[in-house]
Short mmCIF file of N, CA, C and O in Angstrom, two decimals:
data_model
loop_
_atom_site.label_atom_id
_atom_site.label_comp_id
_atom_site.label_asym_id
_atom_site.label_seq_id
_atom_site.Cartn_x
_atom_site.Cartn_y
_atom_site.Cartn_z
N MET W 20 0.62 -1.19 0.03
CA MET W 20 -0.08 0.09 -0.11
C MET W 20 0.87 1.32 -0.28
O MET W 20 0.62 2.13 -0.84
N GLY W 21 1.77 1.30 0.45
CA GLY W 21 3.15 2.24 1.10
C GLY W 21 3.26 3.34 -0.30
O GLY W 21 3.82 4.12 -0.81
N THR W 22 3.81 1.41 -1.73
CA THR W 22 4.40 2.17 -2.69
C THR W 22 2.87 2.43 -3.53
O THR W 22 3.83 3.89 -4.39
N GLU W 23 1.87 2.02 -3.36
CA GLU W 23 0.91 2.33 -4.61
C GLU W 23 0.93 4.28 -3.64
O GLU W 23 0.65 4.61 -4.98
N LEU W 24 0.31 4.27 -2.76
CA LEU W 24 0.50 5.84 -2.06
C LEU W 24 1.42 6.70 -2.83
O LEU W 24 0.98 7.64 -3.19
N SER W 25 2.78 6.26 -2.60
CA SER W 25 3.71 7.03 -3.13
C SER W 25 3.73 7.67 -4.57
O SER W 25 3.89 8.59 -5.23
N GLU W 26 3.38 6.18 -5.37
CA GLU W 26 3.22 6.68 -6.74
C GLU W 26 2.02 7.38 -7.18
O GLU W 26 2.56 8.60 -7.92
N LEU W 27 0.94 7.45 -6.54
CA LEU W 27 -0.37 8.32 -6.86
C LEU W 27 0.40 9.67 -6.36
O LEU W 27 0.00 10.81 -6.72
N GLU W 28 0.72 10.03 -4.90
CA GLU W 28 0.83 11.14 -4.32
C GLU W 28 2.60 11.97 -5.55
O GLU W 28 2.31 13.00 -5.73
N GLU W 29 2.97 10.94 -6.18
CA GLU W 29 4.12 12.12 -6.18
C GLU W 29 3.63 12.03 -8.39
O GLU W 29 4.20 13.24 -8.80
N ARG W 30 2.17 11.53 -8.84
CA ARG W 30 1.44 12.04 -9.98
C ARG W 30 1.10 13.18 -9.85
O ARG W 30 1.23 14.35 -10.72
N ILE W 31 1.01 13.72 -8.53
CA ILE W 31 -0.07 15.11 -8.12
C ILE W 31 1.17 16.20 -7.84
O ILE W 31 1.78 15.99 -6.84
N ALA W 32 1.26 17.02 -8.51
CA ALA W 32 1.92 18.17 -9.00
C ALA W 32 1.63 19.82 -8.73
O ALA W 32 0.87 19.71 -9.39
N ASN W 33 2.45 20.61 -8.44
CA ASN W 33 2.22 21.63 -9.01
C ASN W 33 3.26 22.38 -10.09
O ASN W 33 4.19 21.69 -9.99
N THR W 34 2.69 23.13 -10.85
CA THR W 34 3.80 23.64 -11.94
C THR W 34 3.20 25.10 -12.05
O THR W 34 2.53 25.21 -10.90
N ASP W 35 4.09 25.78 -13.44
CA ASP W 35 4.30 26.98 -12.77
C ASP W 35 3.05 27.80 -13.24
O ASP W 35 2.10 28.63 -13.11
N THR W 36 2.40 26.54 -14.23
CA THR W 36 1.03 27.12 -14.80
C THR W 36 -0.56 26.82 -13.98
O THR W 36 -1.17 27.12 -14.52
N GLY W 37 -0.12 25.90 -13.13
CA GLY W 37 -1.44 25.19 -12.56
C GLY W 37 -1.09 23.97 -11.43
O GLY W 37 0.14 24.03 -11.50
N ALA W 38 -1.72 24.03 -10.53
CA ALA W 38 -1.91 22.71 -9.77
C ALA W 38 -2.78 21.62 -9.79
O ALA W 38 -3.95 21.93 -10.50
N ILE W 39 -2.29 20.48 -9.21
CA ILE W 39 -3.89 19.54 -9.38
C ILE W 39 -3.97 19.30 -7.59
O ILE W 39 -3.31 18.88 -6.62
N THR W 40 -5.07 19.27 -7.66
CA THR W 40 -5.49 19.41 -6.16
C THR W 40 -6.35 17.90 -5.79
O THR W 40 -7.14 17.37 -6.46
N SER W 41 -6.14 17.04 -5.02
CA SER W 41 -6.26 15.64 -4.70
C SER W 41 -7.05 15.62 -3.38
O SER W 41 -5.90 16.35 -2.16
N ILE W 42 -8.09 15.35 -2.94
CA ILE W 42 -9.11 15.17 -1.56
C ILE W 42 -9.26 13.41 -1.65
O ILE W 42 -9.60 12.96 -2.39
N GLN W 43 -8.85 13.10 0.01
CA GLN W 43 -8.53 11.59 -0.10
C GLN W 43 -9.33 11.45 1.05
O GLN W 43 -8.83 12.16 2.18
N ALA W 44 -10.22 10.89 1.18
CA ALA W 44 -11.01 10.02 2.26
C ALA W 44 -9.80 9.11 3.23
O ALA W 44 -9.71 8.07 2.17
N VAL W 45 -9.38 8.53 4.45
CA VAL W 45 -8.85 7.59 5.00
C VAL W 45 -9.37 7.19 5.70
O VAL W 45 -9.56 8.30 6.89
N TYR W 46 -10.05 6.21 6.38
CA TYR W 46 -10.49 5.39 7.29
C TYR W 46 -9.32 4.98 8.10
O TYR W 46 -8.42 4.16 7.64
N VAL W 47 -9.10 5.51 9.09
CA VAL W 47 -8.76 4.75 10.41
C VAL W 47 -9.67 4.19 11.14
O VAL W 47 -9.91 4.17 12.32
N PRO W 48 -8.94 2.52 11.12
CA PRO W 48 -10.13 1.42 12.44
C PRO W 48 -9.39 1.65 13.39
O PRO W 48 -8.34 2.21 13.70
N ALA W 49 -10.69 2.05 14.25
CA ALA W 49 -10.67 2.44 15.57
C ALA W 49 -10.06 3.56 15.83
O ALA W 49 -9.18 3.87 17.11
N ASP W 50 -9.78 4.40 14.88
CA ASP W 50 -9.50 5.06 15.37
C ASP W 50 -7.52 5.49 16.40
O ASP W 50 -7.58 6.49 16.57
N ASP W 51 -6.75 4.23 15.24
CA ASP W 51 -5.81 4.03 15.87
C ASP W 51 -4.67 5.38 14.64
O ASP W 51 -4.23 4.60 14.00
N PHE W 52 -4.49 6.38 14.97
CA PHE W 52 -3.77 7.14 14.13
C PHE W 52 -2.00 6.11 14.54
O PHE W 52 -0.99 6.93 13.48
N THR W 53 -1.83 5.45 15.98
CA THR W 53 -0.16 5.42 15.74
C THR W 53 -0.04 3.97 14.85
O THR W 53 1.42 3.38 15.07
N ASP W 54 -1.00 3.44 14.01
CA ASP W 54 -1.10 2.50 13.21
C ASP W 54 -0.20 2.54 11.98
O ASP W 54 -0.37 3.88 11.39
N PRO W 55 0.44 1.41 11.22
CA PRO W 55 1.96 2.17 10.13
C PRO W 55 0.88 2.17 9.17
O PRO W 55 1.72 3.42 8.60
N ALA W 56 -0.40 2.15 8.74
CA ALA W 56 -0.81 2.57 8.07
C ALA W 56 -1.25 3.56 7.86
O ALA W 56 -1.08 4.54 6.65
N ALA W 57 -1.59 3.96 8.71
CA ALA W 57 -2.34 5.52 9.06
C ALA W 57 -1.06 6.68 9.20
O ALA W 57 -1.23 7.98 8.61
N VAL W 58 0.15 6.47 9.92
CA VAL W 58 1.22 6.73 9.86
C VAL W 58 1.65 7.27 8.52
O VAL W 58 2.07 8.46 8.32
N HIS W 59 1.82 5.98 7.53
CA HIS W 59 2.34 6.81 6.02
C HIS W 59 1.98 6.80 5.74
O HIS W 59 1.70 7.78 4.73
N THR W 60 0.54 6.73 5.76
CA THR W 60 -0.36 7.41 5.15
C THR W 60 -0.10 9.23 5.37
O THR W 60 -0.77 9.58 4.27
N PHE W 61 -0.77 9.26 6.07
CA PHE W 61 -0.69 10.45 6.63
C PHE W 61 0.79 11.27 6.86
O PHE W 61 0.43 12.95 6.38
N SER W 62 1.58 10.76 6.35
CA SER W 62 2.86 11.43 5.75
C SER W 62 2.80 12.19 4.94
O SER W 62 3.87 12.83 4.32
N HIS W 63 2.25 11.39 3.76
CA HIS W 63 1.97 11.76 2.50
C HIS W 63 1.28 12.86 2.37
O HIS W 63 1.27 13.70 0.96
N LEU W 64 -0.01 13.05 2.65
CA LEU W 64 -0.39 14.22 2.64
C LEU W 64 -0.01 15.56 3.43
O LEU W 64 0.23 16.06 4.31
N SER W 65 -0.40 16.51 2.84
CA SER W 65 -0.50 17.74 3.04
C SER W 65 -1.30 19.02 3.95
O SER W 65 -0.68 20.16 4.35
N ALA W 66 -2.14 18.12 3.81
CA ALA W 66 -3.45 18.80 5.22
C ALA W 66 -3.99 17.62 5.69
O ALA W 66 -4.26 16.67 4.83
N SER W 67 -4.25 17.77 7.06
CA SER W 67 -5.65 16.49 7.44
C SER W 67 -6.61 17.03 8.10
O SER W 67 -6.01 18.44 8.69
N ILE W 68 -8.15 16.72 7.70
CA ILE W 68 -9.02 17.07 8.77
C ILE W 68 -9.20 15.85 9.43
O ILE W 68 -9.98 15.08 8.97
N VAL W 69 -9.07 15.67 10.87
CA VAL W 69 -9.60 14.78 11.36
C VAL W 69 -10.91 14.56 12.26
O VAL W 69 -11.04 15.68 12.84
N LEU W 70 -11.62 13.88 11.45
CA LEU W 70 -13.28 13.74 12.15
C LEU W 70 -13.48 13.21 13.71
O LEU W 70 -12.86 12.07 13.49
N SER W 71 -14.10 14.21 14.14
CA SER W 71 -14.53 13.34 15.39
C SER W 71 -16.05 12.76 15.32
O SER W 71 -17.55 13.59 15.50
N ARG W 72 -16.09 11.55 16.09
CA ARG W 72 -17.70 11.15 15.80
C ARG W 72 -18.29 11.50 17.41
O ARG W 72 -19.48 11.71 16.94
N LYS W 73 -17.31 12.21 18.48
CA LYS W 73 -18.23 12.38 19.81
C LYS W 73 -18.58 14.65 19.06
O LYS W 73 -19.72 14.04 19.47
N ARG W 74 -17.80 14.65 18.56
CA ARG W 74 -17.73 16.32 17.93
C ARG W 74 -19.42 16.07 17.02
O ARG W 74 -20.11 16.76 17.14
N ALA W 75 -19.26 15.10 16.21
CA ALA W 75 -20.75 14.84 15.19
C ALA W 75 -21.42 14.55 16.15
O ALA W 75 -22.88 14.92 15.79
N SER W 76 -21.84 14.36 17.42
CA SER W 76 -22.91 13.27 18.09
C SER W 76 -23.03 14.28 18.88
O SER W 76 -24.47 13.89 18.82
N GLU W 77 -22.02 15.86 19.15
CA GLU W 77 -22.77 16.57 19.78
C GLU W 77 -23.58 17.54 19.13
O GLU W 77 -23.87 18.33 19.41
N ARG W 78 -23.27 17.59 17.98
CA ARG W 78 -24.20 18.26 16.33
C ARG W 78 -23.24 19.30 16.28
O ARG W 78 -23.94 20.52 16.01
N THR W 79 -21.95 19.35 16.44
CA THR W 79 -21.03 20.23 16.37
C THR W 79 -20.38 20.59 15.04
O THR W 79 -20.33 19.28 14.68
N VAL W 80 -20.69 21.79 14.16
CA VAL W 80 -20.12 21.44 13.00
C VAL W 80 -19.12 22.71 13.18
O VAL W 80 -19.56 23.71 13.24
N PRO W 81 -18.08 22.49 12.18
CA PRO W 81 -17.99 20.94 12.01
C PRO W 81 -17.42 20.00 12.89
O PRO W 81 -16.84 20.62 14.14
N GLY W 82 -17.63 18.81 12.86
CA GLY W 82 -17.83 17.75 13.58
C GLY W 82 -15.80 17.51 13.54
O GLY W 82 -15.79 15.98 13.07
N HIS W 83 -15.07 17.90 13.92
CA HIS W 83 -13.64 17.43 13.45
C HIS W 83 -12.96 17.85 14.95
O HIS W 83 -13.17 18.59 15.69
N ARG W 84 -11.44 17.23 14.95
CA ARG W 84 -10.72 17.38 16.06
C ARG W 84 -9.76 18.64 15.65
O ARG W 84 -8.82 18.25 15.04
N PRO W 85 -9.73 19.47 16.12
CA PRO W 85 -8.91 20.66 15.82
C PRO W 85 -7.46 20.43 15.89
O PRO W 85 -6.41 20.68 15.52
N LEU W 86 -6.89 19.63 17.13
CA LEU W 86 -5.89 19.88 17.43
C LEU W 86 -5.18 18.42 16.80
O LEU W 86 -3.83 18.73 16.54
N GLN W 87 -5.97 17.93 16.24
CA GLN W 87 -5.10 16.53 15.46
C GLN W 87 -4.97 16.38 14.14
O GLN W 87 -4.33 16.34 13.25
N SER W 88 -5.75 17.91 13.31
CA SER W 88 -5.64 18.37 12.25
C SER W 88 -4.54 19.32 11.75
O SER W 88 -4.25 19.84 12.62
N SER W 89 -4.16 19.29 10.61
CA SER W 89 -3.20 20.36 10.10
C SER W 89 -3.15 20.17 9.05
O SER W 89 -3.72 19.56 8.25
N SER W 90 -1.83 20.94 8.63
CA SER W 90 -1.62 21.94 7.31
C SER W 90 -0.65 22.47 7.01
O SER W 90 0.04 23.01 7.95
N LYS W 91 0.56 21.84 6.60
CA LYS W 91 1.76 22.24 6.05
C LYS W 91 1.88 23.56 5.48
O LYS W 91 3.04 24.13 5.30
N MET W 92 0.37 24.07 5.16
CA MET W 92 0.68 25.34 4.11
C MET W 92 0.60 26.71 4.95
O MET W 92 0.44 27.13 4.67
N ALA W 93 -0.08 26.17 6.49
CA ALA W 93 -0.31 26.63 7.37
C ALA W 93 1.22 27.40 8.27
O ALA W 93 2.09 27.49 9.46
N THR W 94 1.49 28.66 6.89
CA THR W 94 3.19 29.25 7.90
C THR W 94 2.49 30.45 7.12
O THR W 94 1.56 31.19 6.94
N PRO W 95 3.52 31.44 8.51
CA PRO W 95 3.63 32.93 8.28
C PRO W 95 3.66 33.17 6.79
O PRO W 95 2.83 34.10 6.58
N GLY W 96 4.66 32.65 6.04
CA GLY W 96 5.03 33.26 4.84
C GLY W 96 3.40 33.14 3.76
O GLY W 96 3.51 33.36 2.87
N ILE W 97 2.33 32.08 3.95
CA ILE W 97 1.69 31.60 3.16
C ILE W 97 0.07 32.60 3.65
O ILE W 97 -0.51 32.92 3.25
N VAL W 98 0.16 32.27 5.48
CA VAL W 98 -1.61 32.79 5.59
C VAL W 98 -1.01 34.38 6.14
O VAL W 98 -2.20 34.87 6.56
N GLY W 99 0.02 34.21 6.68
CA GLY W 99 0.34 36.00 6.89
C GLY W 99 0.52 35.72 8.66
O GLY W 99 0.42 34.67 9.21
N GLU W 100 0.96 36.82 9.07
CA GLU W 100 1.77 36.45 10.44
C GLU W 100 0.59 36.87 11.20
O GLU W 100 0.94 35.55 12.24
N ARG W 101 -0.22 37.41 11.12
CA ARG W 101 -1.63 37.40 12.14
C ARG W 101 -2.39 36.64 12.38
O ARG W 101 -2.71 36.17 13.48
N HIS W 102 -2.81 35.78 11.06
CA HIS W 102 -3.33 34.42 10.94
C HIS W 102 -2.38 33.54 12.00
O HIS W 102 -3.34 32.64 12.56
N TYR W 103 -1.61 33.16 11.27
CA TYR W 103 -0.71 32.19 11.95
C TYR W 103 -0.98 32.38 13.82
O TYR W 103 -0.83 31.45 14.34
N GLY W 104 -0.05 33.36 13.85
CA GLY W 104 -0.31 33.76 15.29
C GLY W 104 -1.77 33.15 15.93
O GLY W 104 -1.24 32.70 16.97
N LEU W 105 -2.67 33.61 15.74
CA LEU W 105 -3.77 33.45 15.86
C LEU W 105 -4.04 31.83 16.21
O LEU W 105 -4.56 31.62 17.10
N ALA W 106 -3.99 31.50 14.86
CA ALA W 106 -4.09 29.98 14.60
C ALA W 106 -3.07 29.26 16.13
O ALA W 106 -3.54 28.19 16.76
N ARG W 107 -2.39 29.67 16.03
CA ARG W 107 -1.00 28.94 17.34
C ARG W 107 -1.62 29.34 18.38
O ARG W 107 -1.55 28.35 20.04
N GLU W 108 -2.40 30.63 18.87
CA GLU W 108 -2.54 30.66 20.20
C GLU W 108 -3.87 30.34 20.19
O GLU W 108 -4.29 29.49 21.22
N ILE W 109 -4.58 29.73 19.09
CA ILE W 109 -6.04 29.07 19.77
C ILE W 109 -5.44 27.71 19.69
O ILE W 109 -5.84 26.94 20.77
N ARG W 110 -4.60 26.81 18.89
CA ARG W 110 -4.05 25.34 19.81
C ARG W 110 -3.70 25.42 20.69
O ARG W 110 -3.73 24.60 21.72
N ARG W 111 -2.61 26.63 21.15
CA ARG W 111 -1.88 26.67 22.28
C ARG W 111 -3.41 26.33 23.51
O ARG W 111 -3.23 25.68 24.55
N THR W 112 -4.12 27.10 23.78
CA THR W 112 -5.75 27.18 24.54
C THR W 112 -6.35 25.96 24.44
O THR W 112 -6.47 24.85 25.43
N LEU W 113 -6.53 25.51 23.17
CA LEU W 113 -7.49 24.08 23.19
C LEU W 113 -6.29 22.93 23.96
O LEU W 113 -7.28 22.14 24.20
N ALA W 114 -5.27 22.82 23.85
CA ALA W 114 -4.18 21.97 23.94
C ALA W 114 -4.29 22.04 25.56
O ALA W 114 -4.34 21.14 26.52
N GLN W 115 -4.48 23.49 26.33
CA GLN W 115 -4.13 23.65 27.39
C GLN W 115 -5.59 23.51 28.20
O GLN W 115 -5.62 22.56 29.23
N TYR W 116 -6.10 23.29 27.66
CA TYR W 116 -7.80 23.10 28.08
C TYR W 116 -8.18 21.46 27.99
O TYR W 116 -8.32 20.97 28.91
N ALA W 117 -7.42 20.77 26.71
CA ALA W 117 -7.97 19.66 27.11
C ALA W 117 -6.55 18.86 28.26
O ALA W 117 -6.86 17.91 29.10
N GLU W 118 -5.79 19.54 28.45
CA GLU W 118 -5.07 19.01 30.05
C GLU W 118 -5.37 19.33 31.02
O GLU W 118 -5.30 18.27 31.84
N LEU W 119 -6.25 20.19 31.03
CA LEU W 119 -6.66 20.78 32.79
C LEU W 119 -8.33 20.05 32.41
O LEU W 119 -9.19 19.73 33.66
N LYS W 120 -9.04 19.32 31.81
CA LYS W 120 -9.55 18.50 31.71
C LYS W 120 -10.13 17.59 32.76
O LYS W 120 -11.24 17.86 33.55
N ASP W 121 -9.01 16.64 32.83
CA ASP W 121 -8.77 15.45 33.76
C ASP W 121 -9.35 16.26 35.10
O ASP W 121 -9.86 15.58 36.03
N ILE W 122 -8.43 17.56 35.52
CA ILE W 122 -8.56 18.23 36.98
C ILE W 122 -9.68 18.77 37.39
O ILE W 122 -10.23 17.99 38.24
N ILE W 123 -10.49 19.39 35.95
CA ILE W 123 -11.51 19.70 36.33
C ILE W 123 -12.84 18.41 36.88
O ILE W 123 -13.34 18.36 37.97
N ALA W 124 -12.55 17.27 36.12
CA ALA W 124 -13.79 16.06 36.16
C ALA W 124 -13.44 15.89 38.24
O ALA W 124 -14.48 15.34 38.21
N MET W 125 -11.39 15.53 38.33
CA MET W 125 -11.80 15.03 39.87
C MET W 125 -11.93 16.16 40.17
O MET W 125 -12.46 15.98 42.20
N LEU W 126 -11.46 17.64 40.59
CA LEU W 126 -11.37 18.39 41.90
C LEU W 126 -12.00 19.27 41.62
O LEU W 126 -12.85 20.23 42.68
N GLY W 127 -12.57 19.66 40.28
CA GLY W 127 -14.28 21.03 40.33
C GLY W 127 -13.21 22.38 39.40
O GLY W 127 -11.69 22.54 39.41
N LEU W 128 -13.78 22.92 38.86
CA LEU W 128 -13.39 24.58 38.62
C LEU W 128 -12.74 25.20 39.31
O LEU W 128 -11.97 25.86 38.74
N GLU W 129 -13.96 25.48 40.76
CA GLU W 129 -13.07 26.44 41.12
C GLU W 129 -11.60 26.37 42.15
O GLU W 129 -10.92 26.96 42.60
N GLN W 130 -10.84 24.57 41.49
CA GLN W 130 -9.79 24.63 42.37
C GLN W 130 -8.31 24.83 41.04
O GLN W 130 -7.58 24.68 41.79
N LEU W 131 -9.13 25.49 40.11
CA LEU W 131 -7.46 26.03 39.02
C LEU W 131 -7.10 27.16 39.73
O LEU W 131 -8.36 27.84 40.45
N SER W 132 -6.45 27.61 39.21
CA SER W 132 -5.49 29.03 39.47
C SER W 132 -6.82 30.17 38.47
O SER W 132 -7.10 29.39 37.40
N PRO W 133 -6.58 31.09 38.63
CA PRO W 133 -7.43 31.62 37.89
C PRO W 133 -6.80 32.21 36.24
O PRO W 133 -7.51 32.24 35.71
N GLU W 134 -5.61 32.22 36.60
CA GLU W 134 -5.01 31.65 34.79
C GLU W 134 -5.75 30.54 34.16
O GLU W 134 -5.90 30.89 32.75
N ASP W 135 -5.98 29.61 35.19
CA ASP W 135 -6.33 28.50 34.29
C ASP W 135 -7.79 28.68 34.09
O ASP W 135 -8.03 27.66 32.98
N ARG W 136 -8.44 29.34 34.62
CA ARG W 136 -9.94 29.16 34.64
C ARG W 136 -10.05 30.38 33.54
O ARG W 136 -10.80 29.84 32.48
N ASN W 137 -8.95 31.38 33.15
CA ASN W 137 -9.35 32.04 31.89
C ASN W 137 -9.22 30.88 30.99
O ASN W 137 -9.76 31.57 29.62
N VAL W 138 -8.30 30.34 30.84
CA VAL W 138 -7.99 29.38 29.73
C VAL W 138 -9.21 28.48 29.22
O VAL W 138 -9.51 28.24 28.21
N VAL W 139 -9.49 27.90 30.23
CA VAL W 139 -11.04 27.56 30.04
C VAL W 139 -12.02 27.79 29.92
O VAL W 139 -12.88 27.47 28.72
N VAL W 140 -12.56 28.93 30.47
CA VAL W 140 -13.48 30.48 29.52
C VAL W 140 -13.12 30.43 28.12
O VAL W 140 -13.96 30.43 27.37
N ARG W 141 -12.28 30.77 28.11
CA ARG W 141 -11.64 31.22 26.46
C ARG W 141 -11.92 29.96 25.67
O ARG W 141 -12.25 29.92 24.66
N ALA W 142 -11.35 28.61 25.91
CA ALA W 142 -11.40 27.37 25.14
C ALA W 142 -12.89 26.88 24.76
O ALA W 142 -13.36 26.51 23.54
N ARG W 143 -13.49 27.08 25.96
CA ARG W 143 -15.32 26.81 26.08
C ARG W 143 -15.94 27.96 25.04
O ARG W 143 -17.25 27.43 23.93
N ARG W 144 -15.64 29.31 25.03
CA ARG W 144 -15.86 29.53 24.09
C ARG W 144 -15.59 29.40 22.34
O ARG W 144 -16.59 29.39 21.44
N LEU W 145 -14.43 29.52 22.49
CA LEU W 145 -13.99 28.71 21.10
C LEU W 145 -14.61 27.78 20.63
O LEU W 145 -14.93 27.54 19.77
N ASN W 146 -14.65 26.79 21.39
CA ASN W 146 -15.67 25.46 21.39
C ASN W 146 -17.28 25.37 21.23
O ASN W 146 -17.70 25.23 19.73
N VAL W 147 -17.62 27.18 21.57
CA VAL W 147 -18.90 26.99 21.46
C VAL W 147 -19.28 27.83 20.24
O VAL W 147 -20.28 27.72 19.15
N PHE W 148 -18.37 28.93 19.91
CA PHE W 148 -18.45 30.13 18.99
C PHE W 148 -17.76 30.04 17.45
O PHE W 148 -18.60 30.35 16.60
N SER W 149 -16.94 29.40 17.36
CA SER W 149 -16.37 28.79 16.06
C SER W 149 -16.60 27.95 15.41
O SER W 149 -17.24 28.48 14.17
N PRO W 150 -17.44 26.88 15.98
CA PRO W 150 -18.14 26.01 15.19
C PRO W 150 -19.19 26.66 14.54
O PRO W 150 -19.77 26.27 13.50
N SER W 151 -19.96 27.45 15.20
CA SER W 151 -21.57 28.12 15.53
C SER W 151 -21.24 28.42 13.61
O SER W 151 -22.11 28.95 13.07
N LEU W 152 -20.40 29.19 13.54
CA LEU W 152 -20.06 30.10 12.56
C LEU W 152 -20.20 29.55 11.11
O LEU W 152 -20.58 29.82 10.30
N PHE W 153 -20.42 28.20 11.14
CA PHE W 153 -20.43 27.31 9.81
C PHE W 153 -21.61 26.76 9.92
O PHE W 153 -22.03 26.71 8.67
N SER W 154 -22.47 26.63 10.43
CA SER W 154 -23.67 26.23 10.71
C SER W 154 -25.12 27.04 11.05
O SER W 154 -26.08 26.55 10.97
N ARG W 155 -24.50 28.57 11.22
CA ARG W 155 -25.88 29.73 11.25
C ARG W 155 -25.61 30.13 9.94
O ARG W 155 -25.00 30.46 8.89
N PRO W 156 -27.14 30.17 9.56
CA PRO W 156 -27.69 30.51 8.08
C PRO W 156 -27.70 31.79 8.11
O PRO W 156 -27.43 32.81 9.05
N SER W 157 -27.13 32.44 7.07
CA SER W 157 -27.07 33.60 6.48
C SER W 157 -28.49 34.38 6.82
O SER W 157 -29.61 34.04 5.91
N SER W 158 -28.39 35.70 7.60
CA SER W 158 -29.53 36.63 7.47
C SER W 158 -29.98 36.54 6.23
O SER W 158 -31.62 37.09 6.04
N SER W 159 -29.40 36.85 5.04
CA SER W 159 -29.44 37.60 3.67
C SER W 159 -30.57 36.30 3.01
O SER W 159 -31.19 36.20 1.92
N ARG W 160 -30.48 34.74 3.19
CA ARG W 160 -31.04 34.28 2.46
C ARG W 160 -32.47 33.79 3.00
O ARG W 160 -32.50 33.82 4.35
N VAL W 161 -33.63 33.16 2.20
CA VAL W 161 -34.34 32.58 2.98
C VAL W 161 -35.04 31.49 3.04
O VAL W 161 -34.53 30.39 2.56
#
């Protein structure tokens, strides 16, 4: 499979006059991203959006895992310094929140430091408001 995937990806290329874009759906059995086939497959992709069954069941749109999703094109030179910095800060906040979830479950939110509580508030807002931008109908459409 690795050889076949490598051959396919070699044929997809950018030139001075245009580019070929490839979108591939990859099913990872049991969501095991450490599986050698998954590791090899994702190493050939320039971007990945990892879908989440849990977020989709909560009707969160888009139902993806932002910390596991990635793009090699998300660099300051391509997306700009401001956007790149904002994206990194959002990822950092979501990662801190993921680390704090176990502490919150065991001890409660009240036991966190004021800084950690601010991280939790920011991350919860990101989880609520960012996805809703995709699912909110436009006011100009009927």
